[in-house]
JSON list of C-alpha atoms in Angstrom, two decimals:
[
{"chain": "A", "resi": 225, "resn": "UNK", "atom": "CA", "xyz": [16.42, -15.82, -3.23]},
{"chain": "A", "resi": 226, "resn": "UNK", "atom": "CA", "xyz": [14.02, -15.70, -6.19]},
{"chain": "A", "resi": 227, "resn": "UNK", "atom": "CA", "xyz": [13.84, -12.70, -8.53]},
{"chain": "A", "resi": 228, "resn": "UNK", "atom": "CA", "xyz": [10.91, -11.62, -10.72]},
{"chain": "A", "resi": 229, "resn": "UNK", "atom": "CA", "xyz": [10.99, -8.65, -13.10]},
{"chain": "A", "resi": 230, "resn": "UNK", "atom": "CA", "xyz": [7.81, -6.59, -12.86]},
{"chain": "A", "resi": 231, "resn": "UNK", "atom": "CA", "xyz": [6.00, -4.33, -15.31]},
{"chain": "A", "resi": 232, "resn": "UNK", "atom": "CA", "xyz": [4.36, -1.73, -13.11]},
{"chain": "A", "resi": 233, "resn": "UNK", "atom": "CA", "xyz": [2.67, 1.31, -14.74]},
{"chain": "A", "resi": 234, "resn": "UNK", "atom": "CA", "xyz": [2.41, 4.92, -13.76]},
{"chain": "A", "resi": 235, "resn": "UNK", "atom": "CA", "xyz": [-1.06, 5.69, -12.43]},
{"chain": "A", "resi": 236, "resn": "UNK", "atom": "CA", "xyz": [-2.95, 8.77, -13.65]},
{"chain": "A", "resi": 237, "resn": "UNK", "atom": "CA", "xyz": [-0.67, 11.81, -13.88]},
{"chain": "A", "resi": 238, "resn": "UNK", "atom": "CA", "xyz": [1.82, 10.57, -11.26]},
{"chain": "A", "resi": 239, "resn": "UNK", "atom": "CA", "xyz": [5.51, 10.34, -12.04]},
{"chain": "A", "resi": 240, "resn": "UNK", "atom": "CA", "xyz": [6.18, 7.64, -9.44]},
{"chain": "A", "resi": 241, "resn": "UNK", "atom": "CA", "xyz": [4.93, 4.11, -8.85]},
{"chain": "A", "resi": 242, "resn": "UNK", "atom": "CA", "xyz": [1.82, 3.90, -6.70]},
{"chain": "A", "resi": 243, "resn": "UNK", "atom": "CA", "xyz": [1.85, 1.87, -3.49]},
{"chain": "A", "resi": 244, "resn": "UNK", "atom": "CA", "xyz": [-1.42, 0.21, -4.45]},
{"chain": "A", "resi": 245, "resn": "UNK", "atom": "CA", "xyz": [0.23, -1.34, -7.52]},
{"chain": "A", "resi": 246, "resn": "UNK", "atom": "CA", "xyz": [3.24, -2.43, -5.49]},
{"chain": "A", "resi": 247, "resn": "UNK", "atom": "CA", "xyz": [0.92, -4.26, -3.08]},
{"chain": "A", "resi": 248, "resn": "UNK", "atom": "CA", "xyz": [-1.33, -5.75, -5.76]},
{"chain": "A", "resi": 249, "resn": "UNK", "atom": "CA", "xyz": [1.44, -7.02, -8.01]},
{"chain": "A", "resi": 250, "resn": "UNK", "atom": "CA", "xyz": [3.48, -8.45, -5.13]},
{"chain": "A", "resi": 251, "resn": "UNK", "atom": "CA", "xyz": [0.47, -10.33, -3.83]},
{"chain": "A", "resi": 252, "resn": "UNK", "atom": "CA", "xyz": [-0.43, -11.55, -7.32]},
{"chain": "A", "resi": 253, "resn": "UNK", "atom": "CA", "xyz": [3.05, -12.93, -8.01]},
{"chain": "A", "resi": 254, "resn": "UNK", "atom": "CA", "xyz": [3.48, -14.57, -4.62]},
{"chain": "A", "resi": 255, "resn": "UNK", "atom": "CA", "xyz": [-0.01, -16.04, -4.70]},
{"chain": "A", "resi": 256, "resn": "UNK", "atom": "CA", "xyz": [1.02, -17.84, -7.86]},
{"chain": "A", "resi": 257, "resn": "UNK", "atom": "CA", "xyz": [4.13, -19.21, -6.14]},
{"chain": "A", "resi": 258, "resn": "UNK", "atom": "CA", "xyz": [2.88, -20.29, -2.73]},
{"chain": "A", "resi": 259, "resn": "UNK", "atom": "CA", "xyz": [-0.68, -19.15, -1.88]},
{"chain": "A", "resi": 260, "resn": "UNK", "atom": "CA", "xyz": [-0.66, -20.83, 1.53]},
{"chain": "A", "resi": 261, "resn": "UNK", "atom": "CA", "xyz": [2.11, -18.44, 2.63]},
{"chain": "A", "resi": 262, "resn": "UNK", "atom": "CA", "xyz": [-0.26, -15.50, 2.19]},
{"chain": "A", "resi": 263, "resn": "UNK", "atom": "CA", "xyz": [-2.94, -16.83, 4.56]},
{"chain": "A", "resi": 264, "resn": "UNK", "atom": "CA", "xyz": [-2.13, -14.76, 7.61]},
{"chain": "A", "resi": 265, "resn": "UNK", "atom": "CA", "xyz": [-0.72, -11.40, 8.60]},
{"chain": "A", "resi": 266, "resn": "UNK", "atom": "CA", "xyz": [0.94, -9.01, 6.19]},
{"chain": "A", "resi": 267, "resn": "UNK", "atom": "CA", "xyz": [3.20, -6.01, 6.74]},
{"chain": "A", "resi": 268, "resn": "UNK", "atom": "CA", "xyz": [4.10, -3.64, 3.92]},
{"chain": "A", "resi": 269, "resn": "UNK", "atom": "CA", "xyz": [6.58, -0.77, 4.37]},
{"chain": "A", "resi": 270, "resn": "UNK", "atom": "CA", "xyz": [7.42, 1.71, 1.62]},
{"chain": "A", "resi": 271, "resn": "UNK", "atom": "CA", "xyz": [10.87, 3.26, 2.14]},
{"chain": "A", "resi": 272, "resn": "UNK", "atom": "CA", "xyz": [11.37, 5.34, -0.99]},
{"chain": "A", "resi": 273, "resn": "UNK", "atom": "CA", "xyz": [9.64, 6.66, -4.07]},
{"chain": "A", "resi": 274, "resn": "UNK", "atom": "CA", "xyz": [10.26, 4.66, -7.25]},
{"chain": "A", "resi": 275, "resn": "UNK", "atom": "CA", "xyz": [10.33, 6.44, -10.61]},
{"chain": "A", "resi": 276, "resn": "UNK", "atom": "CA", "xyz": [11.75, 3.53, -12.59]},
{"chain": "A", "resi": 277, "resn": "UNK", "atom": "CA", "xyz": [10.69, -0.08, -12.98]},
{"chain": "A", "resi": 278, "resn": "UNK", "atom": "CA", "xyz": [11.10, -2.48, -10.07]},
{"chain": "A", "resi": 279, "resn": "UNK", "atom": "CA", "xyz": [11.91, -6.14, -9.62]},
{"chain": "A", "resi": 280, "resn": "UNK", "atom": "CA", "xyz": [10.56, -8.39, -6.88]},
{"chain": "A", "resi": 281, "resn": "UNK", "atom": "CA", "xyz": [12.85, -10.46, -4.72]},
{"chain": "A", "resi": 282, "resn": "UNK", "atom": "CA", "xyz": [11.47, -12.97, -2.24]},
{"chain": "A", "resi": 283, "resn": "UNK", "atom": "CA", "xyz": [12.66, -15.63, 0.15]},
{"chain": "A", "resi": 284, "resn": "UNK", "atom": "CA", "xyz": [11.57, -17.70, 3.13]},
{"chain": "A", "resi": 285, "resn": "UNK", "atom": "CA", "xyz": [13.25, -16.96, 6.44]},
{"chain": "A", "resi": 286, "resn": "UNK", "atom": "CA", "xyz": [14.69, -20.45, 6.45]},
{"chain": "A", "resi": 287, "resn": "UNK", "atom": "CA", "xyz": [16.84, -19.43, 3.49]},
{"chain": "A", "resi": 288, "resn": "UNK", "atom": "CA", "xyz": [20.24, -17.83, 3.91]},
{"chain": "A", "resi": 289, "resn": "UNK", "atom": "CA", "xyz": [19.72, -14.93, 1.47]},
{"chain": "A", "resi": 290, "resn": "UNK", "atom": "CA", "xyz": [20.46, -11.47, 2.86]},
{"chain": "A", "resi": 291, "resn": "UNK", "atom": "CA", "xyz": [18.17, -8.47, 2.78]},
{"chain": "A", "resi": 292, "resn": "UNK", "atom": "CA", "xyz": [18.80, -6.53, -0.45]},
{"chain": "A", "resi": 293, "resn": "UNK", "atom": "CA", "xyz": [20.23, -3.02, -0.36]},
{"chain": "A", "resi": 294, "resn": "UNK", "atom": "CA", "xyz": [18.46, 0.14, -1.55]},
{"chain": "A", "resi": 295, "resn": "UNK", "atom": "CA", "xyz": [15.00, -1.38, -1.34]},
{"chain": "A", "resi": 296, "resn": "UNK", "atom": "CA", "xyz": [11.89, 0.61, -2.31]},
{"chain": "A", "resi": 297, "resn": "UNK", "atom": "CA", "xyz": [9.42, -1.48, -0.33]},
{"chain": "A", "resi": 298, "resn": "UNK", "atom": "CA", "xyz": [9.42, -4.61, 1.81]},
{"chain": "A", "resi": 299, "resn": "UNK", "atom": "CA", "xyz": [6.76, -7.16, 2.71]},
{"chain": "A", "resi": 300, "resn": "UNK", "atom": "CA", "xyz": [6.50, -9.70, 5.49]},
{"chain": "A", "resi": 301, "resn": "UNK", "atom": "CA", "xyz": [3.85, -12.44, 5.24]},
{"chain": "A", "resi": 302, "resn": "UNK", "atom": "CA", "xyz": [3.35, -14.50, 8.39]},
{"chain": "A", "resi": 303, "resn": "UNK", "atom": "CA", "xyz": [1.34, -17.74, 8.14]},
{"chain": "A", "resi": 304, "resn": "UNK", "atom": "CA", "xyz": [1.28, -21.23, 9.60]},
{"chain": "A", "resi": 305, "resn": "UNK", "atom": "CA", "xyz": [3.79, -22.24, 6.92]},
{"chain": "A", "resi": 306, "resn": "UNK", "atom": "CA", "xyz": [6.36, -19.69, 8.15]},
{"chain": "A", "resi": 307, "resn": "UNK", "atom": "CA", "xyz": [7.54, -16.24, 7.15]},
{"chain": "A", "resi": 308, "resn": "UNK", "atom": "CA", "xyz": [7.82, -15.10, 3.55]},
{"chain": "A", "resi": 309, "resn": "UNK", "atom": "CA", "xyz": [9.85, -11.96, 2.95]},
{"chain": "A", "resi": 310, "resn": "UNK", "atom": "CA", "xyz": [9.68, -9.91, -0.23]},
{"chain": "A", "resi": 311, "resn": "UNK", "atom": "CA", "xyz": [11.32, -6.71, -1.44]},
{"chain": "A", "resi": 312, "resn": "UNK", "atom": "CA", "xyz": [10.93, -4.31, -4.34]},
{"chain": "A", "resi": 313, "resn": "UNK", "atom": "CA", "xyz": [14.17, -2.93, -5.76]},
{"chain": "A", "resi": 314, "resn": "UNK", "atom": "CA", "xyz": [14.28, -0.17, -8.37]},
{"chain": "A", "resi": 315, "resn": "UNK", "atom": "CA", "xyz": [16.06, -0.93, -11.65]},
{"chain": "A", "resi": 316, "resn": "UNK", "atom": "CA", "xyz": [17.42, 1.32, -14.38]},
{"chain": "A", "resi": 317, "resn": "UNK", "atom": "CA", "xyz": [14.53, 0.44, -16.70]},
{"chain": "A", "resi": 318, "resn": "UNK", "atom": "CA", "xyz": [12.14, 3.21, -17.62]},
{"chain": "A", "resi": 319, "resn": "UNK", "atom": "CA", "xyz": [8.41, 2.85, -17.00]},
{"chain": "A", "resi": 320, "resn": "UNK", "atom": "CA", "xyz": [6.70, 2.71, -20.39]},
{"chain": "A", "resi": 321, "resn": "UNK", "atom": "CA", "xyz": [3.04, 2.29, -19.46]},
{"chain": "A", "resi": 322, "resn": "UNK", "atom": "CA", "xyz": [0.56, 4.73, -17.92]},
{"chain": "A", "resi": 323, "resn": "UNK", "atom": "CA", "xyz": [-2.96, 3.76, -16.90]},
{"chain": "A", "resi": 324, "resn": "UNK", "atom": "CA", "xyz": [-5.92, 6.07, -16.09]},
{"chain": "A", "resi": 325, "resn": "UNK", "atom": "CA", "xyz": [-6.80, 6.42, -12.44]},
{"chain": "A", "resi": 326, "resn": "UNK", "atom": "CA", "xyz": [-10.06, 8.29, -11.73]},
{"chain": "A", "resi": 327, "resn": "UNK", "atom": "CA", "xyz": [-9.54, 8.47, -7.98]},
{"chain": "A", "resi": 328, "resn": "UNK", "atom": "CA", "xyz": [-12.61, 10.69, -7.73]},
{"chain": "A", "resi": 329, "resn": "UNK", "atom": "CA", "xyz": [-14.79, 7.65, -8.45]},
{"chain": "A", "resi": 330, "resn": "UNK", "atom": "CA", "xyz": [-13.69, 6.44, -5.02]},
{"chain": "A", "resi": 331, "resn": "UNK", "atom": "CA", "xyz": [-13.69, 9.67, -3.07]},
{"chain": "A", "resi": 332, "resn": "UNK", "atom": "CA", "xyz": [-17.08, 10.83, -4.32]},
{"chain": "A", "resi": 333, "resn": "UNK", "atom": "CA", "xyz": [-18.55, 7.69, -2.73]},
{"chain": "A", "resi": 334, "resn": "UNK", "atom": "CA", "xyz": [-17.06, 8.49, 0.68]},
{"chain": "A", "resi": 335, "resn": "UNK", "atom": "CA", "xyz": [-18.63, 10.02, 3.76]},
{"chain": "A", "resi": 336, "resn": "UNK", "atom": "CA", "xyz": [-16.29, 12.01, 6.00]},
{"chain": "A", "resi": 337, "resn": "UNK", "atom": "CA", "xyz": [-16.60, 12.56, 9.72]},
{"chain": "A", "resi": 338, "resn": "UNK", "atom": "CA", "xyz": [-14.15, 14.36, 11.99]},
{"chain": "A", "resi": 339, "resn": "UNK", "atom": "CA", "xyz": [-11.70, 11.47, 12.29]},
{"chain": "A", "resi": 340, "resn": "UNK", "atom": "CA", "xyz": [-12.90, 8.83, 9.86]},
{"chain": "A", "resi": 341, "resn": "UNK", "atom": "CA", "xyz": [-14.00, 8.15, 6.30]},
{"chain": "A", "resi": 342, "resn": "UNK", "atom": "CA", "xyz": [-16.38, 5.46, 5.08]},
{"chain": "A", "resi": 343, "resn": "UNK", "atom": "CA", "xyz": [-17.38, 4.15, 1.68]},
{"chain": "A", "resi": 344, "resn": "UNK", "atom": "CA", "xyz": [-21.07, 4.00, 0.98]},
{"chain": "A", "resi": 345, "resn": "UNK", "atom": "CA", "xyz": [-20.95, 1.88, -2.18]},
{"chain": "A", "resi": 346, "resn": "UNK", "atom": "CA", "xyz": [-18.60, 0.07, -4.54]},
{"chain": "A", "resi": 347, "resn": "UNK", "atom": "CA", "xyz": [-16.35, 2.30, -6.61]},
{"chain": "A", "resi": 348, "resn": "UNK", "atom": "CA", "xyz": [-15.26, -0.05, -9.37]},
{"chain": "A", "resi": 349, "resn": "UNK", "atom": "CA", "xyz": [-11.71, -0.20, -7.96]},
{"chain": "A", "resi": 350, "resn": "UNK", "atom": "CA", "xyz": [-9.88, -2.77, -5.85]},
{"chain": "A", "resi": 351, "resn": "UNK", "atom": "CA", "xyz": [-9.90, -2.80, -2.05]},
{"chain": "A", "resi": 352, "resn": "UNK", "atom": "CA", "xyz": [-6.31, -1.52, -1.81]},
{"chain": "A", "resi": 353, "resn": "UNK", "atom": "CA", "xyz": [-7.10, 1.33, -4.18]},
{"chain": "A", "resi": 354, "resn": "UNK", "atom": "CA", "xyz": [-10.19, 2.23, -2.19]},
{"chain": "A", "resi": 355, "resn": "UNK", "atom": "CA", "xyz": [-8.33, 2.06, 1.10]},
{"chain": "A", "resi": 356, "resn": "UNK", "atom": "CA", "xyz": [-5.45, 4.33, 0.09]},
{"chain": "A", "resi": 357, "resn": "UNK", "atom": "CA", "xyz": [-7.70, 6.83, -1.68]},
{"chain": "A", "resi": 358, "resn": "UNK", "atom": "CA", "xyz": [-10.01, 6.99, 1.33]},
{"chain": "A", "resi": 359, "resn": "UNK", "atom": "CA", "xyz": [-7.16, 7.65, 3.75]},
{"chain": "A", "resi": 360, "resn": "UNK", "atom": "CA", "xyz": [-5.69, 10.24, 1.41]},
{"chain": "A", "resi": 361, "resn": "UNK", "atom": "CA", "xyz": [-9.04, 12.04, 1.27]},
{"chain": "A", "resi": 362, "resn": "UNK", "atom": "CA", "xyz": [-9.22, 12.07, 5.07]},
{"chain": "A", "resi": 363, "resn": "UNK", "atom": "CA", "xyz": [-5.71, 13.49, 5.33]},
{"chain": "A", "resi": 364, "resn": "UNK", "atom": "CA", "xyz": [-5.86, 16.23, 2.69]},
{"chain": "A", "resi": 365, "resn": "UNK", "atom": "CA", "xyz": [-9.26, 17.33, 4.03]},
{"chain": "A", "resi": 366, "resn": "UNK", "atom": "CA", "xyz": [-8.44, 17.37, 7.74]},
{"chain": "A", "resi": 367, "resn": "UNK", "atom": "CA", "xyz": [-4.68, 18.08, 7.52]},
{"chain": "A", "resi": 368, "resn": "UNK", "atom": "CA", "xyz": [-3.95, 19.97, 4.27]},
{"chain": "A", "resi": 369, "resn": "UNK", "atom": "CA", "xyz": [-0.30, 19.30, 3.36]},
{"chain": "A", "resi": 370, "resn": "UNK", "atom": "CA", "xyz": [0.56, 22.72, 1.87]},
{"chain": "A", "resi": 371, "resn": "UNK", "atom": "CA", "xyz": [3.91, 22.48, 0.10]},
{"chain": "A", "resi": 372, "resn": "UNK", "atom": "CA", "xyz": [4.33, 18.88, 1.22]},
{"chain": "A", "resi": 373, "resn": "UNK", "atom": "CA", "xyz": [2.44, 15.72, 0.27]},
{"chain": "A", "resi": 374, "resn": "UNK", "atom": "CA", "xyz": [0.84, 12.86, 2.16]},
{"chain": "A", "resi": 375, "resn": "UNK", "atom": "CA", "xyz": [2.22, 9.44, 1.14]},
{"chain": "A", "resi": 376, "resn": "UNK", "atom": "CA", "xyz": [1.09, 5.91, 1.93]},
{"chain": "A", "resi": 377, "resn": "UNK", "atom": "CA", "xyz": [4.12, 4.41, 3.69]},
{"chain": "A", "resi": 378, "resn": "UNK", "atom": "CA", "xyz": [3.05, 1.40, 5.73]},
{"chain": "A", "resi": 379, "resn": "UNK", "atom": "CA", "xyz": [0.25, -1.10, 6.25]},
{"chain": "A", "resi": 380, "resn": "UNK", "atom": "CA", "xyz": [-0.20, -3.87, 8.82]},
{"chain": "A", "resi": 381, "resn": "UNK", "atom": "CA", "xyz": [-3.04, -6.29, 8.11]},
{"chain": "A", "resi": 382, "resn": "UNK", "atom": "CA", "xyz": [-4.34, -9.30, 10.03]},
{"chain": "A", "resi": 383, "resn": "UNK", "atom": "CA", "xyz": [-5.18, -10.74, 6.63]},
{"chain": "A", "resi": 384, "resn": "UNK", "atom": "CA", "xyz": [-4.87, -9.72, 3.01]},
{"chain": "A", "resi": 385, "resn": "UNK", "atom": "CA", "xyz": [-7.55, -7.53, 1.48]},
{"chain": "A", "resi": 386, "resn": "UNK", "atom": "CA", "xyz": [-10.12, -9.44, -0.57]},
{"chain": "A", "resi": 387, "resn": "UNK", "atom": "CA", "xyz": [-12.87, -8.70, -3.07]},
{"chain": "A", "resi": 388, "resn": "UNK", "atom": "CA", "xyz": [-15.33, -8.94, -0.18]},
{"chain": "A", "resi": 389, "resn": "UNK", "atom": "CA", "xyz": [-13.78, -5.78, 1.32]},
{"chain": "A", "resi": 390, "resn": "UNK", "atom": "CA", "xyz": [-14.55, -3.71, -1.77]},
{"chain": "A", "resi": 391, "resn": "UNK", "atom": "CA", "xyz": [-17.21, -1.11, -0.95]},
{"chain": "A", "resi": 392, "resn": "UNK", "atom": "CA", "xyz": [-17.26, -2.10, 2.72]},
{"chain": "A", "resi": 393, "resn": "UNK", "atom": "CA", "xyz": [-14.25, -0.24, 4.09]},
{"chain": "A", "resi": 394, "resn": "UNK", "atom": "CA", "xyz": [-13.85, 2.42, 6.75]},
{"chain": "A", "resi": 395, "resn": "UNK", "atom": "CA", "xyz": [-10.71, 4.23, 7.90]},
{"chain": "A", "resi": 396, "resn": "UNK", "atom": "CA", "xyz": [-10.53, 5.75, 11.37]},
{"chain": "A", "resi": 397, "resn": "UNK", "atom": "CA", "xyz": [-7.64, 7.98, 12.42]},
{"chain": "A", "resi": 398, "resn": "UNK", "atom": "CA", "xyz": [-6.03, 6.82, 15.66]},
{"chain": "A", "resi": 399, "resn": "UNK", "atom": "CA", "xyz": [-2.84, 8.82, 16.01]},
{"chain": "A", "resi": 400, "resn": "UNK", "atom": "CA", "xyz": [-1.32, 11.93, 14.45]},
{"chain": "A", "resi": 401, "resn": "UNK", "atom": "CA", "xyz": [2.29, 12.75, 15.29]},
{"chain": "A", "resi": 402, "resn": "UNK", "atom": "CA", "xyz": [2.71, 16.46, 14.56]},
{"chain": "A", "resi": 403, "resn": "UNK", "atom": "CA", "xyz": [1.16, 16.11, 11.12]},
{"chain": "A", "resi": 404, "resn": "UNK", "atom": "CA", "xyz": [4.20, 14.09, 10.04]},
{"chain": "A", "resi": 405, "resn": "UNK", "atom": "CA", "xyz": [3.07, 10.49, 10.60]},
{"chain": "A", "resi": 406, "resn": "UNK", "atom": "CA", "xyz": [-0.39, 9.07, 11.15]},
{"chain": "A", "resi": 407, "resn": "UNK", "atom": "CA", "xyz": [-1.81, 5.70, 12.12]},
{"chain": "A", "resi": 408, "resn": "UNK", "atom": "CA", "xyz": [-5.35, 4.75, 11.18]},
{"chain": "A", "resi": 409, "resn": "UNK", "atom": "CA", "xyz": [-7.53, 1.70, 11.73]},
{"chain": "A", "resi": 410, "resn": "UNK", "atom": "CA", "xyz": [-8.59, -0.29, 8.69]},
{"chain": "A", "resi": 411, "resn": "UNK", "atom": "CA", "xyz": [-12.16, -1.52, 9.19]},
{"chain": "A", "resi": 412, "resn": "UNK", "atom": "CA", "xyz": [-14.09, -3.91, 6.97]},
{"chain": "A", "resi": 413, "resn": "UNK", "atom": "CA", "xyz": [-17.70, -4.89, 7.61]},
{"chain": "A", "resi": 414, "resn": "UNK", "atom": "CA", "xyz": [-17.40, -3.25, 11.03]},
{"chain": "A", "resi": 415, "resn": "UNK", "atom": "CA", "xyz": [-14.32, -5.29, 12.06]},
{"chain": "A", "resi": 416, "resn": "UNK", "atom": "CA", "xyz": [-10.79, -3.93, 12.52]},
{"chain": "A", "resi": 417, "resn": "UNK", "atom": "CA", "xyz": [-8.48, -5.83, 10.19]},
{"chain": "A", "resi": 418, "resn": "UNK", "atom": "CA", "xyz": [-5.31, -3.75, 10.52]},
{"chain": "A", "resi": 419, "resn": "UNK", "atom": "CA", "xyz": [-3.73, -0.31, 10.32]},
{"chain": "A", "resi": 420, "resn": "UNK", "atom": "CA", "xyz": [-2.48, 2.00, 7.59]},
{"chain": "A", "resi": 421, "resn": "UNK", "atom": "CA", "xyz": [0.16, 4.69, 8.00]},
{"chain": "A", "resi": 422, "resn": "UNK", "atom": "CA", "xyz": [0.68, 7.89, 6.03]},
{"chain": "A", "resi": 423, "resn": "UNK", "atom": "CA", "xyz": [3.73, 10.18, 6.17]},
{"chain": "A", "resi": 424, "resn": "UNK", "atom": "CA", "xyz": [4.02, 13.81, 5.11]},
{"chain": "A", "resi": 425, "resn": "UNK", "atom": "CA", "xyz": [6.93, 14.28, 2.73]},
{"chain": "A", "resi": 426, "resn": "UNK", "atom": "CA", "xyz": [8.38, 17.65, 1.71]},
{"chain": "A", "resi": 427, "resn": "UNK", "atom": "CA", "xyz": [8.39, 18.25, -2.06]}
]
């Protein structure tokens, strides 16, 4: 199993690591290791909130390494070259960097309907940032969380998000389980490319 120490920042005024940065940094690191392993399906599942720095562990299923304990998030990349598994594990290291995150630059370029949200132009952010912000807008508008909070907790994609998806995304709600867990279609250029899941977490 390979281990890479990360340097993820806090985003905006949040006191936890953002799922968009977990996705982006994991893809960036693994793309530098074996890009052909990322040409295919991707599953990302976030299990816990991370308030300290994380390290990335990854392995191919042909290896004998065991799944780490106390993981924050896990990834499964399925391609013609096999399965690549990756995990984020929280360390004891404090997060020392904070970057601005004007999420409104994304949401103000969205059009809401009863069960979907669509971008009408580029926002200046990445596709994963647009996607999560769009789905969050849909949820807090249609299903206000009250004392709780909607969190991005899972994503299943037929392919990784690309720069070509930026400004061309739509999210359409498919299933809402008692305002606790939702499943929504991820649409790019009119084509369904996967699903994103949000969970309501009590604060």
